[in-house]
Short mmCIF file of C-alpha atoms in Angstrom, two decimals:
data_model
loop_
_atom_site.label_atom_id
_atom_site.label_comp_id
_atom_site.label_asym_id
_atom_site.label_seq_id
_atom_site.Cartn_x
_atom_site.Cartn_y
_atom_site.Cartn_z
CA MET A 1 2.22 14.17 -1.43
CA THR A 2 4.87 12.60 -3.67
CA VAL A 3 4.65 12.31 -7.43
CA LYS A 4 4.27 8.55 -7.00
CA GLU A 5 1.29 9.00 -4.67
CA LEU A 6 -0.34 11.34 -7.19
CA VAL A 7 0.21 8.79 -9.98
CA GLU A 8 -1.49 6.11 -7.87
CA ALA A 9 -4.36 8.34 -6.74
CA LEU A 10 -5.31 9.42 -10.26
CA GLY A 11 -4.15 6.44 -12.33
CA LEU A 12 -1.70 8.56 -14.30
CA THR A 13 0.72 6.97 -16.76
CA VAL A 14 4.43 7.23 -16.00
CA ILE A 15 5.86 7.93 -19.44
CA SER A 16 9.47 8.67 -18.50
CA GLY A 17 11.71 9.75 -15.65
CA ALA A 18 10.44 7.11 -13.18
CA THR A 19 13.59 7.59 -11.06
CA GLY A 20 12.16 10.94 -9.96
CA LEU A 21 8.84 9.60 -8.64
CA ASP A 22 9.75 10.17 -5.00
CA LYS A 23 9.84 13.95 -5.39
CA GLU A 24 7.50 15.91 -3.13
CA ILE A 25 4.81 18.04 -4.78
CA ALA A 26 4.71 21.66 -3.57
CA GLY A 27 1.72 22.63 -5.71
CA GLY A 28 0.70 22.84 -9.33
CA TYR A 29 0.80 25.21 -12.28
CA VAL A 30 -1.15 25.13 -15.54
CA SER A 31 0.18 26.87 -18.64
CA ASP A 32 1.16 26.26 -22.24
CA LEU A 33 3.22 29.44 -22.45
CA LEU A 34 6.81 28.67 -21.56
CA SER A 35 7.73 32.16 -20.39
CA ASP A 36 4.71 32.15 -18.10
CA VAL A 37 6.00 29.01 -16.40
CA MET A 38 9.53 30.39 -16.38
CA GLY A 39 8.42 33.61 -14.75
CA ASN A 40 5.66 32.46 -12.43
CA CYS A 41 5.91 28.79 -11.50
CA ASP A 42 7.75 27.94 -8.28
CA ALA A 43 10.16 25.10 -7.54
CA GLY A 44 8.68 21.76 -6.53
CA LYS A 45 5.41 22.22 -8.42
CA ILE A 46 3.93 19.93 -11.03
CA TRP A 47 3.31 21.50 -14.44
CA ILE A 48 0.23 20.55 -16.46
CA THR A 49 0.60 21.29 -20.17
CA LEU A 50 -0.09 20.17 -23.73
CA GLN A 51 3.39 21.14 -24.94
CA THR A 52 5.37 18.01 -25.86
CA HIS A 53 8.80 19.26 -26.95
CA LYS A 54 12.22 19.19 -25.31
CA ASN A 55 12.15 22.80 -24.12
CA VAL A 56 9.49 21.78 -21.58
CA MET A 57 12.14 19.69 -19.82
CA ALA A 58 14.70 22.50 -20.02
CA ILE A 59 12.27 24.69 -18.10
CA ALA A 60 11.23 21.92 -15.70
CA SER A 61 14.90 21.40 -14.90
CA LEU A 62 15.83 25.08 -14.60
CA LYS A 63 12.84 25.67 -12.30
CA ASP A 64 13.37 22.45 -10.28
CA LEU A 65 9.81 21.25 -10.95
CA SER A 66 8.67 17.89 -9.54
CA ALA A 67 6.95 16.54 -12.66
CA VAL A 68 5.32 17.44 -15.96
CA ILE A 69 1.85 16.09 -16.75
CA LEU A 70 0.68 15.88 -20.36
CA VAL A 71 -3.07 16.04 -20.86
CA LYS A 72 -5.41 14.34 -23.36
CA ASP A 73 -3.14 11.33 -23.94
CA LEU A 74 -0.48 13.49 -25.56
CA LYS A 75 2.95 11.88 -25.85
CA PRO A 76 6.30 13.62 -25.44
CA GLU A 77 8.63 13.88 -28.39
CA PRO A 78 11.52 11.38 -28.04
CA ASP A 79 14.10 13.98 -27.01
CA MET A 80 11.73 15.32 -24.34
CA ALA A 81 11.34 11.81 -22.88
CA LEU A 82 15.11 11.33 -23.02
CA GLN A 83 15.81 14.55 -21.15
CA SER A 84 13.17 13.60 -18.58
CA GLU A 85 15.14 10.40 -17.90
CA GLU A 86 18.44 12.27 -17.69
CA GLU A 87 17.09 14.95 -15.36
CA GLU A 88 15.06 12.44 -13.32
CA ILE A 89 11.98 14.61 -13.66
CA PRO A 90 8.96 12.41 -14.46
CA VAL A 91 6.72 13.03 -17.45
CA LEU A 92 3.26 11.73 -16.63
CA GLY A 93 0.26 11.23 -18.88
CA SER A 94 -3.48 11.57 -18.41
CA SER A 95 -6.42 11.02 -20.73
CA LEU A 96 -8.25 13.93 -19.11
CA PRO A 97 -8.35 17.45 -20.53
CA THR A 98 -6.59 20.19 -18.55
CA PHE A 99 -9.59 21.56 -16.62
CA GLU A 100 -10.72 18.21 -15.24
CA LEU A 101 -7.20 17.06 -14.42
CA ALA A 102 -6.27 20.31 -12.68
CA GLY A 103 -9.49 20.15 -10.64
CA LYS A 104 -8.76 16.62 -9.42
CA ILE A 105 -5.18 17.48 -8.52
CA TYR A 106 -6.27 20.67 -6.76
CA ASP A 107 -8.66 18.63 -4.60
CA LEU A 108 -5.92 16.15 -3.70
CA LEU A 109 -3.37 18.80 -2.78
CA ASN A 110 -5.66 21.03 -0.74
CA MET B 1 35.35 34.17 -12.83
CA VAL B 2 34.37 34.34 -16.47
CA PHE B 3 32.44 31.71 -18.42
CA GLU B 4 31.60 31.81 -22.12
CA PHE B 5 28.99 29.98 -24.17
CA GLU B 6 28.07 29.98 -27.84
CA VAL B 7 24.41 29.99 -28.84
CA GLN B 8 23.17 28.90 -32.27
CA GLY B 9 20.19 30.73 -33.72
CA GLY B 10 17.22 28.50 -34.53
CA ASP B 11 18.54 25.53 -32.55
CA PHE B 12 15.75 24.93 -30.05
CA ALA B 13 17.13 21.49 -29.16
CA THR B 14 20.01 23.14 -27.30
CA ALA B 15 18.13 26.22 -26.05
CA GLY B 16 18.70 26.55 -22.33
CA ASN B 17 22.01 24.67 -22.24
CA ALA B 18 24.01 27.76 -21.30
CA SER B 19 21.46 28.65 -18.61
CA SER B 20 21.67 25.13 -17.25
CA GLN B 21 25.50 25.27 -17.12
CA ILE B 22 25.50 28.64 -15.38
CA LYS B 23 22.89 27.42 -12.88
CA LYS B 24 25.18 24.50 -12.00
CA ILE B 25 28.16 26.83 -11.57
CA LEU B 26 26.18 29.20 -9.32
CA LYS B 27 25.04 26.26 -7.19
CA GLN B 28 28.62 25.04 -6.84
CA LEU B 29 29.63 28.54 -5.76
CA ASN B 30 26.93 28.44 -3.07
CA VAL B 31 25.19 31.53 -4.38
CA ASP B 32 21.92 32.23 -2.51
CA HIS B 33 19.17 30.15 -4.12
CA HIS B 34 16.80 33.11 -4.48
CA ASP B 35 19.50 34.89 -6.47
CA ILE B 36 20.08 31.77 -8.59
CA LYS B 37 16.36 31.59 -9.39
CA ARG B 38 16.29 35.20 -10.59
CA ILE B 39 19.45 34.82 -12.67
CA VAL B 40 18.19 31.60 -14.27
CA VAL B 41 14.83 33.13 -15.30
CA ALA B 42 16.44 36.22 -16.82
CA LEU B 43 19.25 34.31 -18.51
CA TYR B 44 16.99 31.61 -19.97
CA GLU B 45 14.73 34.23 -21.54
CA ALA B 46 17.72 36.05 -23.00
CA GLU B 47 19.22 32.80 -24.29
CA VAL B 48 15.94 31.76 -25.93
CA ASN B 49 15.69 35.20 -27.53
CA ILE B 50 18.98 34.56 -29.32
CA VAL B 51 17.73 31.13 -30.47
CA ALA B 52 14.35 32.51 -31.57
CA HIS B 53 15.49 35.74 -33.22
CA ALA B 54 19.22 35.84 -33.98
CA TYR B 55 21.64 33.93 -36.21
CA LYS B 56 24.12 33.28 -33.45
CA GLY B 57 25.29 34.72 -30.20
CA ARG B 58 27.78 34.58 -27.37
CA ILE B 59 27.04 34.60 -23.66
CA THR B 60 29.71 35.83 -21.26
CA ALA B 61 29.00 35.42 -17.56
CA ASN B 62 31.12 37.32 -15.05
CA ILE B 63 30.63 36.01 -11.55
CA ASP B 64 32.13 37.60 -8.46
CA THR B 65 31.20 37.58 -4.78
CA SER B 66 28.71 40.45 -4.95
CA GLU B 67 27.27 40.39 -8.47
CA VAL B 68 26.64 38.33 -11.56
CA ARG B 69 27.01 40.24 -14.78
CA ILE B 70 25.96 38.49 -17.98
CA LEU B 71 26.55 39.87 -21.44
CA LEU B 72 24.65 38.42 -24.40
CA VAL B 73 25.85 39.60 -27.79
CA ASP B 74 24.10 38.37 -30.91
CA GLU B 75 24.34 38.77 -34.64
CA GLY B 76 20.82 39.14 -35.93
CA PRO B 77 18.07 41.42 -37.15
CA GLY B 78 18.26 43.72 -34.14
CA ILE B 79 15.36 45.46 -32.40
CA PRO B 80 14.06 48.59 -34.14
CA ASP B 81 12.04 49.86 -31.17
CA ILE B 82 13.31 48.63 -27.80
CA GLU B 83 10.62 50.44 -25.82
CA LEU B 84 7.92 48.65 -27.82
CA ALA B 85 9.72 45.30 -27.46
CA MET B 86 9.78 45.76 -23.69
CA GLN B 87 5.99 45.88 -23.53
CA GLN B 88 4.27 42.85 -22.05
CA GLY B 89 2.62 40.87 -24.85
CA TYR B 90 4.57 42.37 -27.74
CA SER B 91 6.43 39.81 -29.84
CA THR B 92 7.79 39.40 -33.36
CA ALA B 93 8.23 35.62 -33.00
CA SER B 94 7.26 33.38 -35.93
CA SER B 95 4.11 31.26 -35.80
CA GLU B 96 6.26 28.10 -35.44
CA VAL B 97 7.95 29.56 -32.39
CA ARG B 98 4.60 30.63 -30.93
CA GLU B 99 3.16 27.13 -31.38
CA MET B 100 5.94 25.86 -29.14
CA GLY B 101 4.66 28.17 -26.43
CA PHE B 102 7.36 30.80 -26.89
CA GLY B 103 6.83 34.29 -28.28
CA ALA B 104 4.16 35.39 -25.82
CA GLY B 105 5.86 38.74 -25.33
CA MET B 106 6.81 37.90 -21.75
CA GLY B 107 10.54 37.34 -22.14
CA LEU B 108 11.88 40.88 -21.85
CA PRO B 109 9.52 41.76 -18.97
CA ASN B 110 10.65 38.56 -17.18
CA MET B 111 14.26 39.62 -17.67
CA LYS B 112 13.61 43.11 -16.35
CA LYS B 113 11.72 41.81 -13.32
CA ASN B 114 14.42 39.36 -12.31
CA THR B 115 17.49 41.57 -12.64
CA ASP B 116 18.77 44.56 -10.70
CA GLU B 117 19.97 46.23 -13.88
CA MET B 118 19.30 45.45 -17.52
CA ARG B 119 20.65 47.26 -20.55
CA ILE B 120 19.71 46.60 -24.16
CA THR B 121 21.37 48.14 -27.16
CA SER B 122 20.58 47.14 -30.71
CA ILE B 123 21.51 47.99 -34.27
CA VAL B 124 19.00 46.92 -36.91
CA ASP B 125 20.42 44.27 -39.30
CA LYS B 126 23.51 43.86 -37.11
CA GLY B 127 22.47 42.56 -33.73
CA THR B 128 21.50 43.09 -30.14
CA THR B 129 23.49 43.29 -26.93
CA VAL B 130 21.84 42.60 -23.60
CA GLU B 131 23.50 43.09 -20.24
CA LEU B 132 21.93 41.49 -17.18
CA ILE B 133 23.17 42.38 -13.71
CA VAL B 134 22.04 40.69 -10.51
CA PHE B 135 23.49 41.59 -7.12
CA ILE B 136 24.04 38.42 -5.16
CA ASN B 137 24.41 37.34 -1.55
CA GLN B 138 23.11 40.69 -0.28
CA THR B 139 21.01 39.27 2.55
CA THR B 140 22.50 39.93 5.96
CA SER B 141 20.47 37.30 7.82
#
Protein backbone atom coordinates (compact mmCIF):
# COMPACT_ATOMS: atom_id res chain seq x y z
CA MET A 1 0.00 0.00 0.00
CA THR A 2 1.25 3.50 -0.82
CA VAL A 3 0.93 6.51 1.45
CA LYS A 4 -1.58 7.95 -1.01
CA GLU A 5 -3.76 4.84 -0.81
CA LEU A 6 -3.69 5.02 2.99
CA VAL A 7 -4.70 8.70 2.88
CA GLU A 8 -7.67 7.81 0.65
CA ALA A 9 -8.70 4.76 2.68
CA LEU A 10 -8.81 6.62 6.00
CA GLY A 11 -9.59 10.17 4.88
CA LEU A 12 -6.35 11.50 6.31
CA THR A 13 -5.29 15.11 5.72
CA VAL A 14 -2.14 15.71 3.70
CA ILE A 15 -0.54 18.55 5.64
CA SER A 16 2.82 18.74 3.85
CA GLY A 17 5.24 16.77 1.71
CA ALA A 18 2.65 15.74 -0.91
CA THR A 19 5.46 14.97 -3.38
CA GLY A 20 6.25 11.88 -1.30
CA LEU A 21 2.76 10.34 -1.43
CA ASP A 22 3.79 7.53 -3.77
CA LYS A 23 6.09 5.94 -1.19
CA GLU A 24 5.31 2.34 -0.29
CA ILE A 25 4.40 1.57 3.33
CA ALA A 26 6.41 -1.26 4.90
CA GLY A 27 4.58 -1.16 8.23
CA GLY A 28 3.91 1.19 11.10
CA TYR A 29 5.40 2.32 14.38
CA VAL A 30 3.80 4.20 17.27
CA SER A 31 5.93 6.21 19.68
CA ASP A 32 6.40 9.69 21.10
CA LEU A 33 9.94 8.98 22.28
CA LEU A 34 12.39 9.96 19.58
CA SER A 35 15.16 7.59 20.62
CA ASP A 36 12.68 4.73 20.58
CA VAL A 37 11.88 5.46 16.95
CA MET A 38 15.55 6.01 16.18
CA GLY A 39 16.51 2.70 17.70
CA ASN A 40 13.59 0.48 16.80
CA CYS A 41 11.63 1.72 13.79
CA ASP A 42 12.60 0.30 10.40
CA ALA A 43 12.89 2.04 7.04
CA GLY A 44 9.72 2.43 4.98
CA LYS A 45 7.36 2.49 7.96
CA ILE A 46 4.84 5.16 8.83
CA TRP A 47 5.29 6.81 12.24
CA ILE A 48 2.26 7.76 14.32
CA THR A 49 3.02 10.41 16.94
CA LEU A 50 1.84 13.51 18.77
CA GLN A 51 5.24 15.22 18.53
CA THR A 52 5.02 18.25 16.22
CA HIS A 53 8.55 19.70 16.11
CA LYS A 54 11.26 19.68 13.46
CA ASN A 55 13.31 16.88 15.02
CA VAL A 56 10.53 14.46 14.02
CA MET A 57 11.44 15.11 10.39
CA ALA A 58 15.16 14.75 11.10
CA ILE A 59 14.45 11.26 12.40
CA ALA A 60 11.97 10.42 9.63
CA SER A 61 14.63 11.38 7.11
CA LEU A 62 17.54 9.60 8.81
CA LYS A 63 15.44 6.43 9.13
CA ASP A 64 13.96 6.69 5.59
CA LEU A 65 10.38 6.55 6.89
CA SER A 66 7.48 6.75 4.43
CA ALA A 67 5.32 9.26 6.31
CA VAL A 68 4.56 10.79 9.70
CA ILE A 69 0.96 10.85 10.94
CA LEU A 70 -0.07 13.35 13.61
CA VAL A 71 -3.02 12.31 15.75
CA LYS A 72 -5.89 14.29 17.32
CA ASP A 73 -5.80 17.10 14.74
CA LEU A 74 -2.37 18.22 15.88
CA LYS A 75 -0.53 20.50 13.47
CA PRO A 76 3.20 20.49 12.76
CA GLU A 77 5.28 23.50 13.69
CA PRO A 78 6.15 25.55 10.56
CA ASP A 79 9.76 24.34 10.37
CA MET A 80 8.59 20.72 10.64
CA ALA A 81 6.21 21.23 7.69
CA LEU A 82 8.98 22.95 5.74
CA GLN A 83 11.42 20.09 6.28
CA SER A 84 8.70 17.62 5.29
CA GLU A 85 8.42 19.44 1.94
CA GLU A 86 12.19 19.50 1.46
CA GLU A 87 12.64 15.83 2.32
CA GLU A 88 9.51 14.79 0.40
CA ILE A 89 8.28 12.83 3.41
CA PRO A 90 4.55 13.50 3.92
CA VAL A 91 3.13 14.71 7.21
CA LEU A 92 -0.45 13.49 7.47
CA GLY A 93 -3.15 14.42 9.95
CA SER A 94 -5.99 12.53 11.60
CA SER A 95 -8.68 13.57 14.05
CA LEU A 96 -8.47 10.16 15.72
CA PRO A 97 -6.48 9.44 18.88
CA THR A 98 -3.47 7.12 18.55
CA PHE A 99 -5.12 3.84 19.59
CA GLU A 100 -8.01 4.06 17.14
CA LEU A 101 -5.83 5.28 14.28
CA ALA A 102 -3.19 2.59 14.81
CA GLY A 103 -5.92 -0.07 14.92
CA LYS A 104 -7.40 1.04 11.60
CA ILE A 105 -4.00 1.18 9.92
CA TYR A 106 -3.04 -2.21 11.33
CA ASP A 107 -6.18 -3.71 9.81
CA LEU A 108 -5.43 -2.17 6.42
CA LEU A 109 -1.81 -3.32 6.34
CA ASN A 110 -2.39 -6.88 7.53
CA MET B 1 38.66 10.60 4.42
CA VAL B 2 38.01 13.00 7.26
CA PHE B 3 34.92 15.17 7.71
CA GLU B 4 34.34 17.71 10.47
CA PHE B 5 31.17 19.30 11.80
CA GLU B 6 30.45 21.84 14.52
CA VAL B 7 27.50 21.30 16.84
CA GLN B 8 25.89 24.08 18.86
CA GLY B 9 24.55 23.22 22.30
CA GLY B 10 20.85 23.92 22.77
CA ASP B 11 20.17 24.37 19.06
CA PHE B 12 17.53 21.71 18.40
CA ALA B 13 16.63 23.27 15.04
CA THR B 14 19.91 22.01 13.59
CA ALA B 15 20.18 18.79 15.61
CA GLY B 16 20.80 15.91 13.24
CA ASN B 17 22.38 18.00 10.47
CA ALA B 18 25.81 16.40 10.91
CA SER B 19 24.23 12.93 10.97
CA SER B 20 22.33 13.75 7.81
CA GLN B 21 25.51 14.95 6.04
CA ILE B 22 27.47 11.87 7.08
CA LYS B 23 24.62 9.60 5.96
CA LYS B 24 24.75 11.23 2.50
CA ILE B 25 28.53 10.78 2.33
CA LEU B 26 28.30 7.10 3.33
CA LYS B 27 25.63 6.52 0.67
CA GLN B 28 27.82 8.16 -1.96
CA LEU B 29 30.68 5.89 -0.90
CA ASN B 30 28.40 2.87 -1.40
CA VAL B 31 28.80 1.69 2.17
CA ASP B 32 26.55 -1.30 2.95
CA HIS B 33 23.11 0.03 3.91
CA HIS B 34 22.93 -2.05 7.11
CA ASP B 35 26.18 -0.44 8.22
CA ILE B 36 24.84 3.02 7.31
CA LYS B 37 21.73 2.40 9.41
CA ARG B 38 23.79 1.47 12.47
CA ILE B 39 26.15 4.42 12.07
CA VAL B 40 23.26 6.86 11.63
CA VAL B 41 21.44 5.68 14.78
CA ALA B 42 24.57 5.87 16.94
CA LEU B 43 25.75 9.17 15.49
CA TYR B 44 22.35 10.88 15.75
CA GLU B 45 22.07 9.95 19.42
CA ALA B 46 25.57 11.24 20.10
CA GLU B 47 24.89 14.44 18.16
CA VAL B 48 21.64 15.08 20.04
CA ASN B 49 23.46 14.48 23.33
CA ILE B 50 25.78 17.39 22.52
CA VAL B 51 22.77 19.58 21.66
CA ALA B 52 20.84 18.53 24.78
CA HIS B 53 23.67 18.57 27.31
CA ALA B 54 26.77 20.46 26.13
CA TYR B 55 27.63 24.05 25.20
CA LYS B 56 29.23 23.12 21.93
CA GLY B 57 31.00 20.26 20.26
CA ARG B 58 32.90 19.02 17.26
CA ILE B 59 32.28 15.84 15.30
CA THR B 60 35.14 14.30 13.33
CA ALA B 61 34.29 11.37 11.10
CA ASN B 62 37.10 9.20 9.75
CA ILE B 63 35.90 6.96 6.96
CA ASP B 64 38.02 4.27 5.34
CA THR B 65 37.22 1.08 3.46
CA SER B 66 36.89 -1.15 6.53
CA GLU B 67 35.72 1.11 9.34
CA VAL B 68 34.03 4.35 10.27
CA ARG B 69 35.48 6.02 13.32
CA ILE B 70 33.64 9.03 14.69
CA LEU B 71 34.95 11.24 17.45
CA LEU B 72 32.59 13.61 19.27
CA VAL B 73 34.29 16.09 21.57
CA ASP B 74 32.17 18.52 23.55
CA GLU B 75 32.63 21.32 26.03
CA GLY B 76 30.00 20.87 28.69
CA PRO B 77 29.12 19.67 32.16
CA GLY B 78 30.60 16.21 31.64
CA ILE B 79 29.25 12.92 32.98
CA PRO B 80 30.04 12.21 36.64
CA ASP B 81 29.11 8.52 36.52
CA ILE B 82 29.39 6.97 33.06
CA GLU B 83 28.25 3.53 34.20
CA LEU B 84 25.04 5.04 35.57
CA ALA B 85 24.54 7.12 32.40
CA MET B 86 24.82 3.96 30.31
CA GLN B 87 21.81 2.41 32.04
CA GLN B 88 18.63 2.18 29.99
CA GLY B 89 16.16 4.79 31.26
CA TYR B 90 18.64 6.98 33.11
CA SER B 91 18.67 10.60 31.95
CA THR B 92 19.57 14.05 33.26
CA ALA B 93 17.71 15.86 30.45
CA SER B 94 15.64 18.94 31.32
CA SER B 95 11.84 18.79 31.35
CA GLU B 96 11.74 20.90 28.15
CA VAL B 97 13.94 18.37 26.38
CA ARG B 98 11.83 15.48 27.69
CA GLU B 99 8.62 17.10 26.44
CA MET B 100 10.11 17.00 22.96
CA GLY B 101 10.40 13.25 23.31
CA PHE B 102 14.13 13.23 24.00
CA GLY B 103 15.75 12.35 27.31
CA ALA B 104 14.21 8.90 27.70
CA GLY B 105 17.55 7.42 28.72
CA MET B 106 17.79 5.40 25.52
CA GLY B 107 20.49 7.33 23.69
CA LEU B 108 23.65 5.78 25.12
CA PRO B 109 22.22 2.23 24.96
CA ASN B 110 21.25 2.87 21.31
CA MET B 111 24.80 4.01 20.62
CA LYS B 112 26.30 0.96 22.29
CA LYS B 113 23.98 -1.42 20.45
CA ASN B 114 24.72 0.02 17.03
CA THR B 115 28.51 0.24 17.21
CA ASP B 116 31.28 -2.34 17.29
CA GLU B 117 33.26 -0.27 19.77
CA MET B 118 32.30 2.72 21.87
CA ARG B 119 34.48 4.65 24.28
CA ILE B 120 33.37 7.47 26.55
CA THR B 121 35.64 9.62 28.63
CA SER B 122 34.45 12.62 30.58
CA ILE B 123 35.73 15.30 32.91
CA VAL B 124 33.09 17.01 35.04
CA ASP B 125 32.71 20.74 34.21
CA LYS B 126 34.96 20.35 31.16
CA GLY B 127 33.32 18.00 28.71
CA THR B 128 32.82 14.58 27.24
CA THR B 129 34.52 12.68 24.46
CA VAL B 130 32.74 9.84 22.70
CA GLU B 131 34.35 7.57 20.14
CA LEU B 132 32.11 5.43 17.95
CA ILE B 133 33.60 2.70 15.77
CA VAL B 134 31.66 0.67 13.23
CA PHE B 135 33.34 -1.92 11.01
CA ILE B 136 31.91 -1.63 7.53
CA ASN B 137 31.55 -3.77 4.43
CA GLN B 138 32.44 -6.94 6.34
CA THR B 139 29.88 -9.18 4.65
CA THR B 140 31.44 -11.64 2.24
CA SER B 141 28.24 -12.48 0.37
